[in-house]
PDB file of C-alpha atoms in Angstrom:
ATOM      1  CA  MET K   1     131.952 -16.584  34.385  1.00  0.00           C
ATOM      2  CA  ALA K   2     133.088 -17.349  31.017  1.00  0.00           C
ATOM      3  CA  LEU K   3     132.847 -20.927  32.379  1.00  0.00           C
ATOM      4  CA  ASP K   4     129.836 -20.521  33.836  1.00  0.00           C
ATOM      5  CA  ASP K   5     128.264 -19.167  30.603  1.00  0.00           C
ATOM      6  CA  LEU K   6     129.728 -21.810  28.611  1.00  0.00           C
ATOM      7  CA  LEU K   7     128.351 -24.695  30.750  1.00  0.00           C
ATOM      8  CA  ARG K   8     124.807 -23.170  30.943  1.00  0.00           C
ATOM      9  CA  ALA K   9     124.837 -22.710  27.104  1.00  0.00           C
ATOM     10  CA  ILE K  10     125.940 -26.511  26.965  1.00  0.00           C
ATOM     11  CA  GLU K  11     123.358 -26.959  29.365  1.00  0.00           C
ATOM     12  CA  VAL K  12     120.470 -25.501  27.221  1.00  0.00           C
ATOM     13  CA  GLU K  13     122.176 -27.057  24.187  1.00  0.00           C
ATOM     14  CA  ALA K  14     121.887 -30.379  25.679  1.00  0.00           C
ATOM     15  CA  GLU K  15     118.099 -29.606  26.826  1.00  0.00           C
ATOM     16  CA  GLU K  16     117.296 -28.676  23.313  1.00  0.00           C
ATOM     17  CA  GLU K  17     118.725 -31.537  22.053  1.00  0.00           C
ATOM     18  CA  ARG K  18     116.882 -33.797  24.471  1.00  0.00           C
ATOM     19  CA  LEU K  19     113.530 -32.196  23.841  1.00  0.00           C
ATOM     20  CA  ARG K  20     114.090 -32.717  20.097  1.00  0.00           C
ATOM     21  CA  ALA K  21     115.115 -36.219  20.786  1.00  0.00           C
ATOM     22  CA  ASP K  22     112.001 -36.699  22.823  1.00  0.00           C
ATOM     23  CA  ARG K  23     109.895 -35.102  20.282  1.00  0.00           C
ATOM     24  CA  ASP K  24     111.229 -37.402  17.334  1.00  0.00           C
ATOM     25  CA  LYS K  25     110.833 -40.152  19.660  1.00  0.00           C
ATOM     26  CA  ALA K  26     107.160 -39.311  20.478  1.00  0.00           C
ATOM     27  CA  ALA K  27     106.575 -38.704  16.694  1.00  0.00           C
ATOM     28  CA  THR K  28     108.174 -41.914  15.729  1.00  0.00           C
ATOM     29  CA  ALA K  29     105.909 -43.518  18.649  1.00  0.00           C
ATOM     30  CA  THR K  30     102.822 -41.909  17.416  1.00  0.00           C
ATOM     31  CA  ALA K  31     103.414 -42.918  13.588  1.00  0.00           C
ATOM     32  CA  ILE K  32     104.261 -46.590  14.776  1.00  0.00           C
ATOM     33  CA  VAL K  33     101.038 -46.673  16.867  1.00  0.00           C
ATOM     34  CA  ASP K  34      99.117 -45.057  13.898  1.00  0.00           C
ATOM     35  CA  THR K  35     100.595 -47.493  11.480  1.00  0.00           C
ATOM     36  CA  ALA K  36      99.496 -50.508  13.861  1.00  0.00           C
ATOM     37  CA  ARG K  37      95.734 -48.521  14.262  1.00  0.00           C
ATOM     38  CA  ARG K  38      95.518 -48.485  10.668  1.00  0.00           C
ATOM     39  CA  GLU K  39      96.764 -52.346   9.979  1.00  0.00           C
ATOM     40  CA  ALA K  40      94.776 -53.392  12.838  1.00  0.00           C
ATOM     41  CA  ALA K  41      91.780 -51.386  11.340  1.00  0.00           C
ATOM     42  CA  ALA K  42      92.305 -53.167   8.041  1.00  0.00           C
ATOM     43  CA  VAL K  43      92.771 -56.621   9.364  1.00  0.00           C
ATOM     44  CA  GLU K  44      89.467 -56.094  11.430  1.00  0.00           C
ATOM     45  CA  ALA K  45      87.536 -55.259   8.179  1.00  0.00           C
ATOM     46  CA  GLU K  46      88.911 -57.819   6.033  1.00  0.00           C
ATOM     47  CA  LEU K  47      88.112 -60.492   8.769  1.00  0.00           C
ATOM     48  CA  THR K  48      84.533 -59.379   9.031  1.00  0.00           C
ATOM     49  CA  THR K  49      83.906 -58.740   5.346  1.00  0.00           C
ATOM     50  CA  ALA K  50      85.419 -61.903   4.068  1.00  0.00           C
ATOM     51  CA  PRO K  51      82.739 -63.990   6.208  1.00  0.00           C
ATOM     52  CA  GLU K  52      80.100 -61.782   5.082  1.00  0.00           C
ATOM     53  CA  ALA K  53      81.038 -61.688   1.399  1.00  0.00           C
ATOM     54  CA  GLU K  54      81.112 -65.686   1.880  1.00  0.00           C
ATOM     55  CA  SER K  55      77.783 -65.664   3.837  1.00  0.00           C
ATOM     56  CA  LEU K  56      76.328 -63.275   0.888  1.00  0.00           C
ATOM     57  CA  ALA K  57      77.700 -65.969  -1.688  1.00  0.00           C
ATOM     58  CA  ALA K  58      76.177 -68.886   0.198  1.00  0.00           C
ATOM     59  CA  ALA K  59      72.841 -67.136   0.528  1.00  0.00           C
ATOM     60  CA  ASP K  60      72.989 -66.621  -3.457  1.00  0.00           C
ATOM     61  CA  ARG K  61      73.750 -69.892  -4.216  1.00  0.00           C
ATOM     62  CA  VAL K  62      71.206 -71.163  -1.594  1.00  0.00           C
ATOM     63  CA  ARG K  63      68.339 -68.507  -3.452  1.00  0.00           C
ATOM     64  CA  ALA K  64      69.421 -70.013  -6.750  1.00  0.00           C
ATOM     65  CA  LEU K  65      69.044 -73.762  -6.058  1.00  0.00           C
ATOM     66  CA  ALA K  66      65.604 -72.900  -4.371  1.00  0.00           C
ATOM     67  CA  ARG K  67      64.612 -70.916  -7.649  1.00  0.00           C
ATOM     68  CA  LEU K  68      65.812 -73.874  -9.707  1.00  0.00           C
ATOM     69  CA  ARG K  69      64.107 -76.590  -7.575  1.00  0.00           C
ATOM     70  CA  ALA K  70      60.900 -74.230  -7.766  1.00  0.00           C
ATOM     71  CA  ALA K  71      61.298 -73.931 -11.395  1.00  0.00           C
ATOM     72  CA  ASP K  72      61.580 -77.846 -11.820  1.00  0.00           C
ATOM     73  CA  THR K  73      58.459 -78.636  -9.614  1.00  0.00           C
ATOM     74  CA  VAL K  74      56.272 -75.973 -11.687  1.00  0.00           C
ATOM     75  CA  ARG K  75      57.681 -77.500 -14.937  1.00  0.00           C
ATOM     76  CA  VAL K  76      56.795 -81.208 -13.379  1.00  0.00           C
ATOM     77  CA  ALA K  77      53.553 -79.940 -12.228  1.00  0.00           C
ATOM     78  CA  ARG K  78      52.683 -78.441 -15.682  1.00  0.00           C
ATOM     79  CA  GLU K  79      53.702 -81.775 -17.645  1.00  0.00           C
ATOM     80  CA  GLU K  80      51.702 -83.728 -15.246  1.00  0.00           C
ATOM     81  CA  ALA K  81      48.763 -81.645 -15.665  1.00  0.00           C
ATOM     82  CA  TYR K  82      49.312 -81.768 -19.546  1.00  0.00           C
ATOM     83  CA  ALA K  83      49.818 -85.599 -19.413  1.00  0.00           C
ATOM     84  CA  SER K  84      46.389 -85.625 -17.663  1.00  0.00           C
ATOM     85  CA  LEU K  85      44.709 -83.520 -19.876  1.00  0.00           C
ATOM     86  CA  LEU K  86      45.925 -85.606 -22.989  1.00  0.00           C
ATOM     87  CA  GLY K  87      44.978 -88.598 -21.299  1.00  0.00           C
ATOM     88  CA  ARG K  88      41.521 -87.053 -21.352  1.00  0.00           C
ATOM     89  CA  VAL K  89      41.527 -86.225 -24.732  1.00  0.00           C
ATOM     90  CA  ARG K  90      42.656 -89.816 -25.895  1.00  0.00           C
ATOM     91  CA  GLU K  91      39.821 -91.131 -23.919  1.00  0.00           C
ATOM     92  CA  GLY K  92      37.300 -89.145 -25.706  1.00  0.00           C
ATOM     93  CA  LEU K  93      38.992 -89.864 -29.178  1.00  0.00           C
ATOM     94  CA  SER K  94      39.069 -93.671 -28.151  1.00  0.00           C
ATOM     95  CA  ALA K  95      35.343 -93.651 -27.458  1.00  0.00           C
ATOM     96  CA  LEU K  96      34.186 -91.626 -30.660  1.00  0.00           C
ATOM     97  CA  ARG K  97      33.738 -94.882 -32.596  1.00  0.00           C
ATOM     98  CA  GLY K  98      30.798 -95.775 -30.759  1.00  0.00           C
ATOM     99  CA  SER K  99      29.340 -91.962 -31.098  1.00  0.00           C
ATOM    100  CA  PRO K 100      26.514 -91.159 -33.654  1.00  0.00           C
ATOM    101  CA  SER K 101      28.878 -88.599 -35.239  1.00  0.00           C
ATOM    102  CA  TYR K 102      31.608 -91.257 -35.860  1.00  0.00           C
ATOM    103  CA  PRO K 103      30.373 -92.353 -39.636  1.00  0.00           C
ATOM    104  CA  ALA K 104      30.299 -88.546 -40.759  1.00  0.00           C
ATOM    105  CA  LEU K 105      33.868 -88.211 -39.065  1.00  0.00           C
ATOM    106  CA  PHE K 106      35.142 -91.238 -40.661  1.00  0.00           C
ATOM    107  CA  ALA K 107      33.894 -90.058 -44.092  1.00  0.00           C
ATOM    108  CA  ALA K 108      35.307 -86.631 -43.306  1.00  0.00           C
ATOM    109  CA  LEU K 109      38.818 -88.349 -42.593  1.00  0.00           C
ATOM    110  CA  LEU K 110      38.235 -90.402 -45.911  1.00  0.00           C
ATOM    111  CA  ASP K 111      37.384 -87.197 -48.202  1.00  0.00           C
ATOM    112  CA  GLU K 112      40.462 -85.514 -46.924  1.00  0.00           C
ATOM    113  CA  SER K 113      42.935 -88.553 -47.734  1.00  0.00           C
ATOM    114  CA  ARG K 114      41.541 -88.920 -51.174  1.00  0.00           C
ATOM    115  CA  ALA K 115      41.974 -85.277 -51.795  1.00  0.00           C
ATOM    116  CA  ALA K 116      45.489 -85.697 -50.762  1.00  0.00           C
ATOM    117  CA  LEU K 117      46.131 -88.941 -52.536  1.00  0.00           C
ATOM    118  CA  PRO K 118      43.485 -89.109 -55.548  1.00  0.00           C
ATOM    119  CA  ASN K 119      45.208 -92.094 -57.137  1.00  0.00           C
ATOM    120  CA  ALA K 120      44.930 -94.262 -54.083  1.00  0.00           C
ATOM    121  CA  ARG K 121      44.068 -97.648 -54.628  1.00  0.00           C
ATOM    122  CA  GLU K 122      43.680 -99.134 -51.181  1.00  0.00           C
ATOM    123  CA  LEU K 123      42.191 -98.132 -48.125  1.00  0.00           C
ATOM    124  CA  ARG K 124      43.445 -99.699 -44.928  1.00  0.00           C
ATOM    125  CA  VAL K 125      41.223 -99.396 -41.845  1.00  0.00           C
ATOM    126  CA  ASP K 126      40.636-100.829 -38.291  1.00  0.00           C
ATOM    127  CA  ARG K 127      38.615-104.021 -38.610  1.00  0.00           C
ATOM    128  CA  ARG K 128      35.840-102.408 -36.536  1.00  0.00           C
ATOM    129  CA  ASP K 129      35.491 -99.735 -39.659  1.00  0.00           C
ATOM    130  CA  ALA K 130      35.632-102.278 -42.238  1.00  0.00           C
ATOM    131  CA  ASP K 131      31.788-102.277 -42.944  1.00  0.00           C
ATOM    132  CA  LEU K 132      31.601 -98.555 -42.820  1.00  0.00           C
ATOM    133  CA  ALA K 133      34.592 -98.070 -45.217  1.00  0.00           C
ATOM    134  CA  VAL K 134      32.985-100.482 -47.736  1.00  0.00           C
ATOM    135  CA  SER K 135      29.737 -98.697 -47.663  1.00  0.00           C
ATOM    136  CA  LEU K 136      31.588 -95.165 -48.065  1.00  0.00           C
ATOM    137  CA  THR K 137      33.521 -96.319 -51.269  1.00  0.00           C
ATOM    138  CA  GLY K 138      33.317 -98.943 -53.915  1.00  0.00           C
ATOM    139  CA  ASP K 139      36.438 -98.292 -56.139  1.00  0.00           C
ATOM    140  CA  LEU K 140      39.228 -98.756 -53.344  1.00  0.00           C
ATOM    141  CA  ARG K 141      40.129-101.816 -51.996  1.00  0.00           C
ATOM    142  CA  VAL K 142      39.319-102.101 -48.360  1.00  0.00           C
ATOM    143  CA  VAL K 143      41.858-103.943 -45.999  1.00  0.00           C
ATOM    144  CA  ALA K 144      41.362-104.243 -42.489  1.00  0.00           C
ATOM    145  CA  VAL K 145      44.689-103.921 -41.005  1.00  0.00           C
ATOM    146  CA  LEU K 146      45.132-100.883 -38.742  1.00  0.00           C
ATOM    147  CA  ASP K 147      44.665-101.105 -35.075  1.00  0.00           C
ATOM    148  CA  THR K 148      43.264 -97.193 -34.298  1.00  0.00           C
ATOM    149  CA  TRP K 149      40.643 -95.393 -32.471  1.00  0.00           C
ATOM    150  CA  GLY K 150      39.332 -94.570 -35.890  1.00  0.00           C
ATOM    151  CA  GLY K 151      40.328 -92.776 -39.298  1.00  0.00           C
ATOM    152  CA  VAL K 152      42.142 -94.350 -42.713  1.00  0.00           C
ATOM    153  CA  GLU K 153      45.147 -94.808 -44.369  1.00  0.00           C
ATOM    154  CA  LEU K 154      45.295 -94.671 -47.919  1.00  0.00           C
ATOM    155  CA  ALA K 155      47.827 -96.232 -50.261  1.00  0.00           C
ATOM    156  CA  GLY K 156      48.762 -95.780 -53.629  1.00  0.00           C
ATOM    157  CA  ASP K 157      50.341 -98.205 -56.445  1.00  0.00           C
ATOM    158  CA  ASP K 158      53.857 -95.880 -56.355  1.00  0.00           C
ATOM    159  CA  GLY K 159      53.942 -96.173 -52.863  1.00  0.00           C
ATOM    160  CA  ARG K 160      52.835 -93.202 -51.165  1.00  0.00           C
ATOM    161  CA  THR K 161      50.462 -93.479 -48.225  1.00  0.00           C
ATOM    162  CA  VAL K 162      48.351 -91.042 -46.190  1.00  0.00           C
ATOM    163  CA  ARG K 163      47.803 -91.803 -42.884  1.00  0.00           C
ATOM    164  CA  ASN K 164      44.542 -89.760 -41.368  1.00  0.00           C
ATOM    165  CA  THR K 165      43.819 -91.741 -38.012  1.00  0.00           C
ATOM    166  CA  LEU K 166      42.772 -89.856 -34.853  1.00  0.00           C
ATOM    167  CA  GLU K 167      46.076 -90.807 -33.320  1.00  0.00           C
ATOM    168  CA  GLU K 168      48.085 -89.424 -36.108  1.00  0.00           C
ATOM    169  CA  ARG K 169      45.982 -86.163 -36.024  1.00  0.00           C
ATOM    170  CA  LEU K 170      46.385 -85.778 -32.140  1.00  0.00           C
ATOM    171  CA  ALA K 171      50.126 -86.594 -32.509  1.00  0.00           C
ATOM    172  CA  ASN K 172      50.534 -83.763 -35.279  1.00  0.00           C
ATOM    173  CA  ALA K 173      48.521 -81.407 -32.864  1.00  0.00           C
ATOM    174  CA  ASP K 174      50.832 -82.108 -29.584  1.00  0.00           C
ATOM    175  CA  THR K 175      53.047 -78.632 -30.499  1.00  0.00           C
ATOM    176  CA  LEU K 176      49.884 -76.477 -30.891  1.00  0.00           C
ATOM    177  CA  LEU K 177      48.316 -78.169 -27.910  1.00  0.00           C
ATOM    178  CA  ARG K 178      51.129 -77.807 -25.874  1.00  0.00           C
ATOM    179  CA  GLY K 179      51.331 -73.847 -26.728  1.00  0.00           C
ATOM    180  CA  ARG K 180      47.742 -73.129 -26.193  1.00  0.00           C
ATOM    181  CA  PHE K 181      47.896 -75.428 -22.637  1.00  0.00           C
ATOM    182  CA  ALA K 182      50.963 -73.101 -21.516  1.00  0.00           C
ATOM    183  CA  GLN K 183      48.888 -69.988 -22.679  1.00  0.00           C
ATOM    184  CA  TRP K 184      45.971 -71.174 -20.747  1.00  0.00           C
ATOM    185  CA  LEU K 185      48.009 -71.596 -17.656  1.00  0.00           C
ATOM    186  CA  GLY K 186      49.667 -68.461 -18.009  1.00  0.00           C
ATOM    187  CA  THR K 187      46.209 -66.621 -17.987  1.00  0.00           C
ATOM    188  CA  GLY K 188      45.244 -68.119 -14.776  1.00  0.00           C
ATOM    189  CA  VAL K 189      42.265 -69.693 -16.365  1.00  0.00           C
ATOM    190  CA  GLY K 190      41.527 -73.137 -15.689  1.00  0.00           C
ATOM    191  CA  THR K 191      41.698 -73.401 -12.016  1.00  0.00           C
ATOM    192  CA  GLU K 192      38.301 -75.203 -12.335  1.00  0.00           C
ATOM    193  CA  LEU K 193      40.095 -78.214 -13.649  1.00  0.00           C
ATOM    194  CA  ALA K 194      41.516 -79.179 -10.750  1.00  0.00           C
ATOM    195  CA  GLU K 195      37.834 -79.900  -9.429  1.00  0.00           C
ATOM    196  CA  VAL K 196      37.049 -82.093 -12.761  1.00  0.00           C
ATOM    197  CA  PRO K 197      37.619 -85.723 -11.948  1.00  0.00           C
TER     198      PRO K 197
END
C-alpha cells in the first residue's frame, strides 16, 4: 500500500501541478487579452481623435479665413463709402466759387493767411479769383498762378508760404473726417445715406 499511497501522492501532486500550470496559463492568456484590448482601445481612440483633431483644425482655419474675408469686405465697403462721401464733399467745395457766400469765404481765407504770414508780399490765386483778390487787398501783388477750387497762397520775401486753399484744407482734415466717419458708421446712424443719390 505504500506504493499505492506513493502513487496516489504523486498523482495528487501532478494534478495540483497541472492545475497550477492551467491557472498560470489562464492568467497569462487573460493578461495578454487584456493588454491587447487596451492597445486596441488606444489605437481606436488615436484613430478616431486624430481625424477629429484634424477636422477641428481645418474647421478653425476655414472660420479664420471667413472672418478675414468678411473683415476685408467690410473694410473695402467702408473705404468705398468714405470715398463716395469725399467725392460729394469735393463736388460741393469745387462749386463754392459760384455761390453768393464765396467772397466772404475767400476774404476769411485771406485774413487767416495774412495772420499767419503778416509780412507777405505776394498773393497767389486762381485766375478766376484775380478780380476778387485785387478788390480785397491793395498792398499785395496778386499773381493768378493757382489752379484751385478756391482760396489763396501767400508768399513772403523770405521764401515762406502759406497755402490756404479749399483742397489743402480738405487734405488736412482727412484724418479727422475719417475718424468722424468711422464713429458715424459705428453708431448705426446714416443708413439713410444709402438712399441719397
